[in-house]
GROMACS .gro file of N, CA and C in nm:
model
  177
    1MET      N    1  -0.770  -0.304  -0.947
    1MET     CA    2  -0.666  -0.235  -0.988
    1MET      C    3  -0.762  -0.110  -0.838
    2LEU      N    4  -0.687  -0.074  -0.744
    2LEU     CA    5  -0.824   0.040  -0.629
    2LEU      C    6  -0.758   0.108  -0.656
    3THR      N    7  -0.866   0.235  -0.702
    3THR     CA    8  -0.807   0.400  -0.624
    3THR      C    9  -0.753   0.405  -0.461
    4ILE      N   10  -0.668   0.540  -0.510
    4ILE     CA   11  -0.631   0.544  -0.341
    4ILE      C   12  -0.786   0.525  -0.219
    5SER      N   13  -0.868   0.583  -0.245
    5SER     CA   14  -0.934   0.582  -0.137
    5SER      C   15  -0.954   0.476  -0.147
    6GLN      N   16  -0.956   0.356  -0.295
    6GLN     CA   17  -1.030   0.224  -0.139
    6GLN      C   18  -0.943   0.137  -0.147
    7ALA      N   19  -0.807   0.186  -0.214
    7ALA     CA   20  -0.677   0.063  -0.176
    7ALA      C   21  -0.665   0.132   0.054
    8ALA      N   22  -0.722   0.297   0.064
    8ALA     CA   23  -0.592   0.257   0.187
    8ALA      C   24  -0.711   0.207   0.248
    9ALA      N   25  -0.942   0.236   0.224
    9ALA     CA   26  -0.958   0.194   0.354
    9ALA      C   27  -0.972  -0.014   0.283
   10GLN      N   28  -0.920  -0.027   0.215
   10GLN     CA   29  -0.868  -0.248   0.269
   10GLN      C   30  -0.806  -0.171   0.288
   11ILE      N   31  -0.702  -0.136   0.337
   11ILE     CA   32  -0.543  -0.173   0.446
   11ILE      C   33  -0.595  -0.121   0.533
   12GLY      N   34  -0.641   0.005   0.573
   12GLY     CA   35  -0.641   0.075   0.697
   12GLY      C   36  -0.541   0.136   0.728
   13VAL      N   37  -0.530   0.203   0.647
   13VAL     CA   38  -0.374   0.377   0.613
   13VAL      C   39  -0.543   0.445   0.599
   14SER      N   40  -0.495   0.638   0.524
   14SER     CA   41  -0.498   0.763   0.509
   14SER      C   42  -0.450   0.696   0.369
   15ALA      N   43  -0.508   0.816   0.289
   15ALA     CA   44  -0.448   0.786   0.121
   15ALA      C   45  -0.320   0.932   0.136
   16PRO      N   46  -0.346   1.001   0.253
   16PRO     CA   47  -0.171   1.035   0.224
   16PRO      C   48  -0.075   0.975   0.271
   17THR      N   49  -0.067   0.854   0.358
   17THR     CA   50  -0.030   0.809   0.409
   17THR      C   51   0.050   0.676   0.287
   18LEU      N   52  -0.088   0.668   0.225
   18LEU     CA   53  -0.018   0.622   0.041
   18LEU      C   54   0.010   0.731  -0.058
   19ARG      N   55   0.010   0.834  -0.080
   19ARG     CA   56   0.057   0.904  -0.133
   19ARG      C   57   0.178   0.905  -0.134
   20ARG      N   58   0.280   0.907   0.024
   20ARG     CA   59   0.403   0.874   0.052
   20ARG      C   60   0.452   0.849   0.063
   21TRP      N   61   0.414   0.651   0.052
   21TRP     CA   62   0.482   0.562   0.046
   21TRP      C   63   0.563   0.555  -0.093
   22ASP      N   64   0.382   0.625  -0.221
   22ASP     CA   65   0.481   0.712  -0.329
   22ASP      C   66   0.550   0.739  -0.359
   23ARG      N   67   0.525   0.848  -0.292
   23ARG     CA   68   0.651   0.923  -0.279
   23ARG      C   69   0.786   0.990  -0.295
   24ASN      N   70   0.782   0.893  -0.119
   24ASN     CA   71   0.918   0.826  -0.086
   24ASN      C   72   1.007   0.723  -0.184
   25GLY      N   73   0.929   0.635  -0.262
   25GLY     CA   74   0.994   0.511  -0.281
   25GLY      C   75   0.893   0.396  -0.175
   26THR      N   76   0.893   0.419  -0.112
   26THR     CA   77   0.800   0.287  -0.016
   26THR      C   78   0.799   0.204  -0.069
   27PHE      N   79   0.597   0.274  -0.202
   27PHE     CA   80   0.570   0.150  -0.187
   27PHE      C   81   0.537   0.231  -0.369
   28GLN      N   82   0.515   0.143  -0.477
   28GLN     CA   83   0.490   0.238  -0.555
   28GLN      C   84   0.354   0.198  -0.651
   29ALA      N   85   0.319   0.280  -0.631
   29ALA     CA   86   0.146   0.278  -0.726
   29ALA      C   87   0.127   0.288  -0.937
   30TYR      N   88   0.029   0.254  -0.920
   30TYR     CA   89   0.059   0.201  -1.071
   30TYR      C   90   0.004   0.392  -1.143
   31ARG      N   91   0.057   0.427  -1.252
   31ARG     CA   92  -0.048   0.548  -1.298
   31ARG      C   93  -0.137   0.499  -1.445
   32THR      N   94  -0.201   0.594  -1.444
   32THR     CA   95  -0.297   0.549  -1.553
   32THR      C   96  -0.277   0.638  -1.674
   33ALA      N   97  -0.280   0.684  -1.756
   33ALA     CA   98  -0.303   0.777  -1.890
   33ALA      C   99  -0.333   0.896  -1.808
   34GLY      N  100  -0.429   0.952  -1.681
   34GLY     CA  101  -0.460   1.101  -1.622
   34GLY      C  102  -0.357   1.095  -1.533
   35ASN      N  103  -0.233   1.035  -1.501
   35ASN     CA  104  -0.168   1.040  -1.365
   35ASN      C  105  -0.235   0.992  -1.269
   36HIS      N  106  -0.402   0.929  -1.252
   36HIS     CA  107  -0.415   0.917  -1.143
   36HIS      C  108  -0.367   0.773  -1.014
   37ARG      N  109  -0.356   0.795  -0.891
   37ARG     CA  110  -0.284   0.670  -0.899
   37ARG      C  111  -0.375   0.493  -0.929
   38ARG      N  112  -0.281   0.407  -0.917
   38ARG     CA  113  -0.436   0.293  -0.860
   38ARG      C  114  -0.295   0.158  -0.814
   39TYR      N  115  -0.370   0.062  -0.740
   39TYR     CA  116  -0.307   0.047  -0.685
   39TYR      C  117  -0.371  -0.124  -0.645
   40ASN      N  118  -0.249  -0.265  -0.660
   40ASN     CA  119  -0.306  -0.387  -0.603
   40ASN      C  120  -0.306  -0.386  -0.472
   41LEU      N  121  -0.423  -0.477  -0.443
   41LEU     CA  122  -0.375  -0.478  -0.310
   41LEU      C  123  -0.344  -0.640  -0.295
   42ALA      N  124  -0.354  -0.679  -0.391
   42ALA     CA  125  -0.238  -0.846  -0.355
   42ALA      C  126  -0.126  -0.716  -0.309
   43GLU      N  127  -0.068  -0.724  -0.391
   43GLU     CA  128   0.107  -0.658  -0.385
   43GLU      C  129   0.081  -0.488  -0.251
   44ILE      N  130   0.010  -0.447  -0.195
   44ILE     CA  131  -0.026  -0.434  -0.070
   44ILE      C  132  -0.063  -0.478   0.011
   45ARG      N  133  -0.109  -0.560   0.075
   45ARG     CA  134  -0.117  -0.684   0.051
   45ARG      C  135   0.075  -0.746   0.117
   46ALA      N  136   0.087  -0.741   0.115
   46ALA     CA  137   0.243  -0.839   0.102
   46ALA      C  138   0.321  -0.756   0.129
   47PHE      N  139   0.282  -0.684   0.088
   47PHE     CA  140   0.422  -0.539   0.104
   47PHE      C  141   0.420  -0.490   0.255
   48LEU      N  142   0.271  -0.531   0.338
   48LEU     CA  143   0.264  -0.468   0.451
   48LEU      C  144   0.364  -0.604   0.548
   49ALA      N  145   0.225  -0.739   0.464
   49ALA     CA  146   0.319  -0.824   0.559
   49ALA      C  147   0.473  -0.861   0.601
   50ARG      N  148   0.522  -0.865   0.487
   50ARG     CA  149   0.656  -0.825   0.508
   50ARG      C  150   0.739  -0.721   0.651
   51THR      N  151   0.683  -0.618   0.539
   51THR     CA  152   0.747  -0.479   0.621
   51THR      C  153   0.686  -0.492   0.855
   52PHE      N  154   0.588  -0.512   0.859
   52PHE     CA  155   0.517  -0.534   0.928
   52PHE      C  156   0.452  -0.687   1.054
   53SER      N  157   0.599  -0.749   0.975
   53SER     CA  158   0.561  -0.945   1.063
   53SER      C  159   0.533  -0.908   1.146
   54VAL      N  160   0.470  -1.013   1.250
   54VAL     CA  161   0.514  -0.983   1.358
   54VAL      C  162   0.642  -1.109   1.387
   55LYS      N  163   0.719  -1.087   1.490
   55LYS     CA  164   0.817  -1.224   1.497
   55LYS      C  165   0.730  -1.284   1.697
   56THR      N  166   0.713  -1.378   1.652
   56THR     CA  167   0.697  -1.408   1.879
   56THR      C  168   0.832  -1.529   1.885
   57LYS      N  169   0.874  -1.472   2.099
   57LYS     CA  170   0.948  -1.582   2.119
   57LYS      C  171   0.896  -1.745   2.148
   58LYS      N  172   1.007  -1.861   2.139
   58LYS     CA  173   0.961  -1.917   2.145
   58LYS      C  174   0.974  -1.951   2.299
   59LYS      N  175   0.896  -2.027   2.310
   59LYS     CA  176   0.919  -2.062   2.534
   59LYS      C  177   1.026  -2.227   2.558
   0.00000   0.00000   0.00000
């Protein structure tokens, strides 16, 4: 599990973007007992692959 800063750095988005995705339900973070966000890097990468997949045209 990664902190918000670690996850943001790994995938190239800002921490506020991850917070916004969590708030609006785009991507849910796990919460610690102290209510800190934690992220599973594999889940984030899978989410990004589904969301931002590039479609190519056949010639």
